Every structure is written in structure tokens, then in C-alpha cells.
Amino acid sequence: GAGVSQSPSNKVTEKGKDVELRCDPISGHTALYWYRQSLGQGLEFLIYFQGNSAPDKSGLPSDRFSAERTGGSVSTLTIQRTQQEDSAVYLCASSSVGTSGPSSYNEQFFGPGTRLTVL
Amino acid sequence: GDSVTQMEGPVTLSEEAFLTINCTYTATGYPSLFWYVQYPGEGLQLLLKATKADDKGSNKGFEATYRKETTSFHLEKGSVQVSDSAVYFCALRDDKIIFGKGTRLHILP
């Protein structure tokens, strides 16, 4: 069975360019999460989707960051006018949703990540 | 706000040594607690979890006990193997998952 997949696996871009990162969650998982893993900073929550809506965008670091999800499946994280401090590994995870709603715990399955380098 | 603090690495041990990776948390509610592991070249995987005070999570010889009185969830293993070399993340979930910064573990043969 397929796990969470992300593309590209590596992306090198120049400062000021826009980038799009893609996440394909596990089939049937309604919840999807984006995280950022920076060197020495651990994992930083960015945004959470339930279906196609994003009830929690609190982790997006600036208005240059946006994400969408269509068809309750694939999600795209877009970073506009990239800066060097955006360099990190961007991780996507998906999970099913428990009966108590988004706050109930169902295991998150992580993708391999996209390593973004902004020159 | 909620936070997780775990010991900084890298931690280097010889095979068959006893392992402890400390983790403490701050939370306003009653979070669930987790340890995730990231093996070289692989994605994050859930290692173990505990959902309430005094629960013990265990998997692959690793254990961690949810200690509300000390707000801790230390990871332990009695005899580590080279294959345990990885980065370990402590995490809590209240309304969202919050991760610690990770501890890199090196096991020498």
C-alpha cells in the first residue's frame, strides 16, 4: 500500500522565486498536515486540513506561505518570493479523523519530505 | 503556550548500553504524549504513545511513562542496538501536535 508521498524530493531555487510543494496523502485520510523541519529547530507546525478546509492556519510564518487542498486529497504548499530563511525540509502527514473530531488522536503518517534550498 | 523540551544531542552510546532521552512538557490541558523516530533517509514514524497520566507506551524495546507530577515522558531502552541510530522526537498533542527539537542518537558497534 502507498504511504504519503511528496514531490519534489529536493528543490533548489533562487531568492525571490515562487515554489510549489506537493503532498499526496494516504488514500482515505481526511486530515492532512504540513510541518517545517529546520536545522536545529525541530518540527514546526504550519497548517492543518480537514477535507478541503483549513481550520488551523496558525503556523504559517508569513503571508508568503499558502496552502490548498482539492478533492480532499492532494495538497499544495506554495511559498512566494522565497527567502533564504525558508530553506528547510517541508514534511507532510496525513491521518484519519477520530470520532471526537480533529482533536482526537489518530496516528499521523509522514511523507519523506521536500528539502528546499533557497540560494 | 504548550511546549516540549528534550535533551540536546547528539547522544553517543555503545551497543547494549542503557538509553535515556529526557523529555519534559508544558501544557494547559491534558495532552497525549508521543515519541517519533526518524531513521536515516526515512520519514518520521510513530514509536510509542501514552494518552493519560501513568500510561506506559512501549514498542521495539523502548518505553516511556507519562508522568503528570513531573510533566515528563522520558524515553528508555535497556540495551540499544546499532539499528537504533536515528533522531528521536518527543511530542505532545493538545489541539495540535507540538514537537521537540529532536535528539540524534548514535550507537557504536
Short mmCIF file of C-alpha atoms in Angstrom, two decimals:
data_model
loop_
_atom_site.label_atom_id
_atom_site.label_comp_id
_atom_site.label_asym_id
_atom_site.label_seq_id
_atom_site.Cartn_x
_atom_site.Cartn_y
_atom_site.Cartn_z
CA GLY A 1 0.00 0.00 0.00
CA ALA A 2 1.14 3.51 -0.76
CA GLY A 3 2.19 5.82 2.02
CA VAL A 4 2.31 9.60 1.99
CA SER A 5 4.30 10.85 -0.97
CA GLN A 6 5.79 14.28 -1.55
CA SER A 7 7.31 15.93 -4.56
CA PRO A 8 9.81 17.10 -5.43
CA SER A 9 12.20 15.41 -3.02
CA ASN A 10 14.67 18.25 -3.45
CA LYS A 11 14.17 21.78 -4.70
CA VAL A 12 16.84 24.41 -5.17
CA THR A 13 15.60 27.88 -6.03
CA GLU A 14 16.81 31.43 -6.15
CA LYS A 15 15.76 34.03 -3.64
CA GLY A 16 12.61 35.79 -4.76
CA LYS A 17 11.22 32.91 -6.83
CA ASP A 18 7.95 31.12 -6.02
CA VAL A 19 7.90 27.39 -5.24
CA GLU A 20 5.15 24.78 -5.01
CA LEU A 21 5.47 21.66 -2.90
CA ARG A 22 3.08 18.76 -3.34
CA CYS A 23 1.73 16.18 -0.93
CA ASP A 24 -0.26 13.05 -1.77
CA PRO A 25 -1.79 11.67 1.42
CA ILE A 26 -2.75 8.10 2.13
CA SER A 27 -6.00 7.27 0.37
CA GLY A 28 -8.97 7.82 2.64
CA HIS A 29 -7.16 10.02 5.13
CA THR A 30 -9.22 13.15 5.62
CA ALA A 31 -6.73 15.06 7.76
CA LEU A 32 -3.54 16.49 6.27
CA TYR A 33 -0.77 18.43 8.00
CA TRP A 34 2.21 20.44 6.85
CA TYR A 35 5.31 20.88 9.02
CA ARG A 36 8.68 22.52 8.54
CA GLN A 37 11.89 20.98 9.86
CA SER A 38 14.71 23.46 10.09
CA LEU A 39 18.23 22.63 11.19
CA GLY A 40 18.36 22.78 14.97
CA GLN A 41 14.75 23.91 15.23
CA GLY A 42 12.84 20.65 15.30
CA LEU A 43 9.46 20.35 13.67
CA GLU A 44 7.26 23.40 13.29
CA PHE A 45 3.55 23.03 12.60
CA LEU A 46 2.38 25.06 9.61
CA ILE A 47 -1.21 24.20 8.68
CA TYR A 48 -3.85 21.52 9.09
CA PHE A 49 -6.58 20.49 6.65
CA GLN A 50 -9.75 18.61 7.40
CA GLY A 51 -11.09 17.69 3.98
CA ASN A 52 -10.57 20.74 1.79
CA SER A 53 -10.84 23.30 4.55
CA ALA A 54 -8.08 24.54 6.82
CA PRO A 55 -9.41 25.09 10.36
CA ASP A 56 -5.91 25.82 11.66
CA LYS A 57 -3.50 28.01 9.72
CA SER A 58 -1.83 29.36 12.81
CA GLY A 59 1.62 28.04 11.98
CA LEU A 60 2.07 29.74 8.62
CA PRO A 61 5.04 32.05 9.24
CA SER A 62 4.03 34.85 6.87
CA ASP A 63 1.57 35.78 4.14
CA ARG A 64 4.09 34.50 1.59
CA PHE A 65 3.03 30.99 2.64
CA SER A 66 -0.26 29.49 1.49
CA ALA A 67 -1.68 26.03 1.05
CA GLU A 68 -4.66 24.47 -0.60
CA ARG A 69 -6.20 21.08 -0.85
CA THR A 70 -8.54 19.94 -3.57
CA GLY A 71 -10.81 16.93 -3.79
CA GLY A 72 -9.97 16.08 -0.19
CA SER A 73 -6.73 14.57 -1.39
CA VAL A 74 -3.66 16.28 -2.86
CA SER A 75 -2.34 19.38 -1.12
CA THR A 76 -0.01 22.06 -2.41
CA LEU A 77 2.09 24.34 -0.22
CA THR A 78 3.13 27.50 -2.03
CA ILE A 79 5.88 29.84 -0.92
CA GLN A 80 6.01 33.14 -2.76
CA ARG A 81 9.09 35.33 -3.07
CA THR A 82 11.25 32.78 -1.27
CA GLN A 83 13.83 33.93 1.24
CA GLN A 84 16.94 32.15 2.46
CA GLU A 85 15.35 31.55 5.85
CA ASP A 86 12.70 29.44 4.09
CA SER A 87 15.33 26.76 3.50
CA ALA A 88 14.19 23.66 5.37
CA VAL A 89 12.67 20.25 4.94
CA TYR A 90 8.91 20.51 4.47
CA LEU A 91 7.04 17.49 5.78
CA CYS A 92 3.50 16.41 5.09
CA ALA A 93 1.49 13.98 7.20
CA SER A 94 -1.98 12.51 6.94
CA SER A 95 -4.30 10.75 9.31
CA SER A 96 -7.84 9.55 9.59
CA VAL A 97 -10.03 11.53 11.97
CA GLY A 98 -11.36 10.07 15.17
CA THR A 99 -14.94 10.22 16.30
CA SER A 100 -14.25 13.19 18.54
CA GLY A 101 -13.19 15.35 15.63
CA PRO A 102 -9.81 16.85 14.78
CA SER A 103 -8.60 16.91 18.36
CA SER A 104 -8.91 13.18 18.82
CA TYR A 105 -5.72 11.35 18.15
CA ASN A 106 -5.26 9.13 15.16
CA GLU A 107 -1.69 8.35 14.16
CA GLN A 108 -0.14 10.71 11.66
CA PHE A 109 1.79 9.09 8.84
CA PHE A 110 4.60 11.23 7.48
CA GLY A 111 5.94 11.58 3.98
CA PRO A 112 9.68 11.66 3.21
CA GLY A 113 9.71 15.45 2.92
CA THR A 114 10.85 18.01 0.39
CA ARG A 115 14.22 19.60 1.03
CA LEU A 116 14.04 23.23 -0.06
CA THR A 117 17.21 25.24 -0.52
CA VAL A 118 16.93 28.93 -1.29
CA LEU A 119 20.13 30.41 -2.65
CA GLY B 1 1.67 28.12 25.09
CA ASP B 2 2.29 24.42 25.01
CA SER B 3 5.90 23.31 24.53
CA VAL B 4 8.18 20.30 24.57
CA THR B 5 11.79 20.29 25.74
CA GLN B 6 14.07 17.35 25.12
CA MET B 7 17.72 16.78 25.77
CA GLU B 8 20.06 18.03 23.12
CA GLY B 9 22.18 15.62 21.21
CA PRO B 10 23.99 14.04 19.75
CA VAL B 11 23.96 11.15 22.17
CA THR B 12 26.61 8.51 21.50
CA LEU B 13 26.45 5.12 23.20
CA SER B 14 27.99 1.71 22.76
CA GLU B 15 25.85 -1.22 21.71
CA GLU B 16 23.98 -2.84 24.62
CA ALA B 17 24.18 0.32 26.74
CA PHE B 18 21.17 1.69 28.62
CA LEU B 19 19.47 4.65 26.97
CA THR B 20 17.55 7.54 28.45
CA ILE B 21 16.42 10.54 26.43
CA ASN B 22 14.76 13.12 28.65
CA CYS B 23 11.59 14.93 27.64
CA THR B 24 9.52 17.41 29.62
CA TYR B 25 6.47 19.31 28.53
CA THR B 26 4.34 22.32 29.33
CA ALA B 27 0.64 22.18 28.57
CA THR B 28 -2.50 23.86 29.80
CA GLY B 29 -4.69 20.83 29.19
CA TYR B 30 -4.20 17.10 29.36
CA PRO B 31 -2.25 16.24 26.23
CA SER B 32 -1.39 12.93 24.70
CA LEU B 33 2.36 12.30 24.53
CA PHE B 34 4.39 10.64 21.79
CA TRP B 35 7.84 9.63 20.72
CA TYR B 36 8.56 9.67 17.00
CA VAL B 37 11.68 8.29 15.33
CA GLN B 38 13.35 9.29 12.07
CA TYR B 39 15.79 6.71 10.73
CA PRO B 40 18.45 7.89 8.26
CA GLY B 41 16.87 8.60 4.88
CA GLU B 42 13.37 7.78 6.07
CA GLY B 43 10.30 9.71 7.17
CA LEU B 44 9.06 10.19 10.70
CA GLN B 45 7.42 7.20 12.31
CA LEU B 46 5.42 6.93 15.49
CA LEU B 47 7.44 4.91 18.01
CA LEU B 48 5.11 4.92 21.02
CA LYS B 49 2.43 6.95 22.71
CA ALA B 50 0.61 7.47 26.02
CA THR B 51 -2.73 9.20 26.30
CA LYS B 52 -3.14 9.75 30.04
CA ALA B 53 -1.18 10.03 33.26
CA ASP B 54 0.68 6.89 34.39
CA ASP B 55 0.21 5.23 30.99
CA LYS B 56 3.31 3.47 29.69
CA GLY B 57 3.92 3.36 25.96
CA SER B 58 6.21 0.68 24.61
CA ASN B 59 7.48 -0.55 21.25
CA LYS B 60 10.63 -2.24 19.92
CA GLY B 61 12.09 -2.44 23.43
CA PHE B 62 11.59 1.29 24.04
CA GLU B 63 9.40 2.53 26.90
CA ALA B 64 8.15 5.86 28.17
CA THR B 65 5.83 6.60 31.08
CA TYR B 66 3.50 9.62 31.20
CA ARG B 67 4.41 11.36 34.47
CA LYS B 68 1.99 14.16 35.19
CA GLU B 69 3.60 15.11 38.50
CA THR B 70 6.94 15.80 36.82
CA THR B 71 5.47 16.68 33.39
CA SER B 72 7.86 14.22 31.82
CA PHE B 73 7.86 11.46 29.23
CA HIS B 74 11.43 10.15 29.20
CA LEU B 75 12.34 7.53 26.58
CA GLU B 76 14.27 4.48 27.81
CA LYS B 77 15.69 1.29 26.38
CA GLY B 78 17.60 -1.30 28.33
CA SER B 79 20.01 -2.43 25.61
CA VAL B 80 20.45 -0.37 22.47
CA GLN B 81 21.48 -1.70 19.08
CA VAL B 82 23.29 -0.11 16.16
CA SER B 83 19.99 -0.16 14.27
CA ASP B 84 18.52 2.24 16.87
CA SER B 85 20.70 5.05 15.50
CA ALA B 86 18.22 7.73 14.47
CA VAL B 87 16.74 11.06 15.50
CA TYR B 88 14.09 10.84 18.22
CA PHE B 89 11.36 13.45 18.68
CA CYS B 90 9.21 13.88 21.74
CA ALA B 91 5.80 15.40 21.02
CA LEU B 92 2.55 16.32 22.67
CA ARG B 93 -0.92 16.72 21.25
CA ASP B 94 -3.46 19.02 22.80
CA ASP B 95 -5.29 20.73 19.95
CA LYS B 96 -2.30 20.28 17.61
CA ILE B 97 0.92 18.30 17.71
CA ILE B 98 3.95 20.13 19.08
CA PHE B 99 7.35 18.54 18.61
CA GLY B 100 10.59 18.89 20.49
CA LYS B 101 13.75 19.75 18.59
CA GLY B 102 14.88 16.13 18.30
CA THR B 103 17.78 14.16 19.74
CA ARG B 104 20.23 12.45 17.42
CA LEU B 105 21.34 9.05 18.72
CA HIS B 106 24.50 7.28 17.53
CA ILE B 107 25.09 3.70 18.60
CA LEU B 108 28.62 2.39 18.16
CA PRO B 109 29.22 -1.32 17.47
#
